[in-house]
Amino acid sequence: MMKILQKLILPALIFLAVFIIYKFYFTGGIGLGSFDDFDPNNSAVKEIRVKLLIERGTELQGEEISFFTSDKNGRVVKVSGTFELPDGFKSAREVLLRGHLTQSSFHAHEVLID
């Protein structure tokens, strides 16, 4: 009985390691991200998945577009930038933003819909 148990431990640990790597690295965590993970003093472009608050409206001022989003903690942040809105934007529930957090808003370089 003990030898059978010993033979099952290593494959189980390997399976667990592969599952954890797949779940968190390759799928990217699929859930909403947090704006708390961003440093407002760092202008490095990072990705975040957020809930789109389309009911708060979308503004166009010159070439700059702005709208509101909410992260997994419920923090509401205004997103602005000079980018093209993807097809189906107004019917999307979540969007993927690429950009950086500033002191007053999130400056997006790109907005994507899965």
Short mmCIF file of C-alpha atoms in Angstrom, two decimals:
data_model
loop_
_atom_site.label_atom_id
_atom_site.label_comp_id
_atom_site.label_asym_id
_atom_site.label_seq_id
_atom_site.Cartn_x
_atom_site.Cartn_y
_atom_site.Cartn_z
CA MET A 1 0.00 0.00 0.00
CA MET A 2 2.79 2.41 0.88
CA LYS A 3 4.61 1.82 -2.43
CA ILE A 4 1.45 2.61 -4.42
CA LEU A 5 0.95 5.80 -2.44
CA GLN A 6 4.59 6.83 -3.04
CA LYS A 7 4.18 6.23 -6.78
CA LEU A 8 1.11 8.51 -6.88
CA ILE A 9 2.61 11.45 -4.98
CA LEU A 10 5.10 12.58 -7.68
CA PRO A 11 2.59 12.50 -10.58
CA ALA A 12 0.05 14.32 -8.41
CA LEU A 13 2.57 17.04 -7.57
CA ILE A 14 3.56 17.40 -11.23
CA PHE A 15 -0.10 17.66 -12.25
CA LEU A 16 -0.73 20.28 -9.55
CA ALA A 17 2.27 22.35 -10.67
CA VAL A 18 1.18 22.24 -14.33
CA PHE A 19 -2.38 23.20 -13.37
CA ILE A 20 -1.24 26.18 -11.27
CA ILE A 21 1.07 27.43 -14.05
CA TYR A 22 -1.72 27.11 -16.62
CA LYS A 23 -4.35 28.74 -14.43
CA PHE A 24 -2.39 31.80 -13.39
CA TYR A 25 0.14 32.34 -16.17
CA PHE A 26 -1.46 31.28 -19.43
CA THR A 27 -5.06 32.29 -18.74
CA GLY A 28 -3.99 35.56 -17.14
CA GLY A 29 -6.35 35.18 -14.23
CA ILE A 30 -9.37 35.96 -16.49
CA GLY A 31 -11.10 37.93 -13.70
CA LEU A 32 -11.07 41.67 -13.26
CA GLY A 33 -7.83 43.39 -12.35
CA SER A 34 -7.16 46.00 -9.69
CA PHE A 35 -6.06 49.60 -10.20
CA ASP A 36 -4.21 49.22 -6.88
CA ASP A 37 -1.60 47.18 -8.78
CA PHE A 38 -0.59 50.32 -10.72
CA ASP A 39 1.81 53.00 -9.54
CA PRO A 40 0.60 56.48 -10.60
CA ASN A 41 4.24 57.62 -10.74
CA ASN A 42 5.19 54.94 -13.28
CA SER A 43 4.29 55.44 -16.94
CA ALA A 44 5.01 51.86 -18.02
CA VAL A 45 2.21 50.43 -20.18
CA LYS A 46 0.44 47.53 -18.45
CA GLU A 47 -2.78 45.59 -19.08
CA ILE A 48 -5.84 45.46 -16.87
CA ARG A 49 -9.27 43.91 -17.36
CA VAL A 50 -12.07 46.09 -15.97
CA LYS A 51 -15.85 46.38 -15.93
CA LEU A 52 -17.19 48.96 -18.37
CA LEU A 53 -19.62 51.49 -16.85
CA ILE A 54 -21.32 52.46 -20.11
CA GLU A 55 -24.28 53.99 -18.23
CA ARG A 56 -21.96 56.79 -17.05
CA GLY A 57 -21.47 57.85 -20.66
CA THR A 58 -18.69 58.28 -23.18
CA GLU A 59 -17.24 61.71 -23.98
CA LEU A 60 -15.38 62.88 -27.06
CA GLN A 61 -13.37 66.09 -26.65
CA GLY A 62 -11.31 66.80 -29.73
CA GLU A 63 -9.46 63.56 -30.40
CA GLU A 64 -9.59 62.35 -26.78
CA ILE A 65 -12.18 59.79 -25.72
CA SER A 66 -13.12 59.22 -22.09
CA PHE A 67 -15.37 56.79 -20.22
CA PHE A 68 -15.62 55.18 -16.78
CA THR A 69 -14.63 51.72 -15.57
CA SER A 70 -14.65 49.76 -12.33
CA ASP A 71 -12.07 47.25 -11.07
CA LYS A 72 -12.53 44.13 -8.94
CA ASN A 73 -12.54 46.25 -5.76
CA GLY A 74 -15.31 48.52 -7.06
CA ARG A 75 -12.93 51.46 -7.57
CA VAL A 76 -14.31 53.70 -10.32
CA VAL A 77 -11.68 55.28 -12.58
CA LYS A 78 -12.05 57.56 -15.58
CA VAL A 79 -10.27 56.23 -18.67
CA SER A 80 -9.08 58.67 -21.31
CA GLY A 81 -6.82 58.71 -24.32
CA THR A 82 -6.56 59.04 -28.08
CA PHE A 83 -7.51 55.61 -29.36
CA GLU A 84 -10.22 54.04 -31.49
CA LEU A 85 -13.07 52.32 -29.70
CA PRO A 86 -13.42 48.70 -30.85
CA ASP A 87 -16.58 47.41 -32.53
CA GLY A 88 -19.12 46.29 -29.95
CA PHE A 89 -17.75 48.65 -27.29
CA LYS A 90 -21.16 49.92 -26.16
CA SER A 91 -22.49 46.39 -25.64
CA ALA A 92 -19.37 45.05 -23.86
CA ARG A 93 -19.43 44.28 -20.15
CA GLU A 94 -15.67 44.10 -19.69
CA VAL A 95 -12.75 45.63 -21.58
CA LEU A 96 -9.02 45.10 -21.59
CA LEU A 97 -7.06 48.33 -21.23
CA ARG A 98 -3.42 48.87 -22.10
CA GLY A 99 -1.97 51.99 -20.54
CA HIS A 100 -0.90 53.53 -17.25
CA LEU A 101 -2.50 55.10 -14.19
CA THR A 102 -2.04 58.82 -13.62
CA GLN A 103 -2.95 60.83 -10.52
CA SER A 104 -6.41 61.65 -11.89
CA SER A 105 -7.32 58.90 -14.38
CA PHE A 106 -6.14 55.92 -16.41
CA HIS A 107 -4.42 56.95 -19.64
CA ALA A 108 -5.21 54.21 -22.16
CA HIS A 109 -3.14 53.55 -25.24
CA GLU A 110 -5.44 50.79 -26.46
CA VAL A 111 -8.88 49.38 -25.59
CA LEU A 112 -9.73 45.78 -26.50
CA ILE A 113 -12.77 43.54 -26.22
CA ASP A 114 -12.40 39.77 -25.90
#
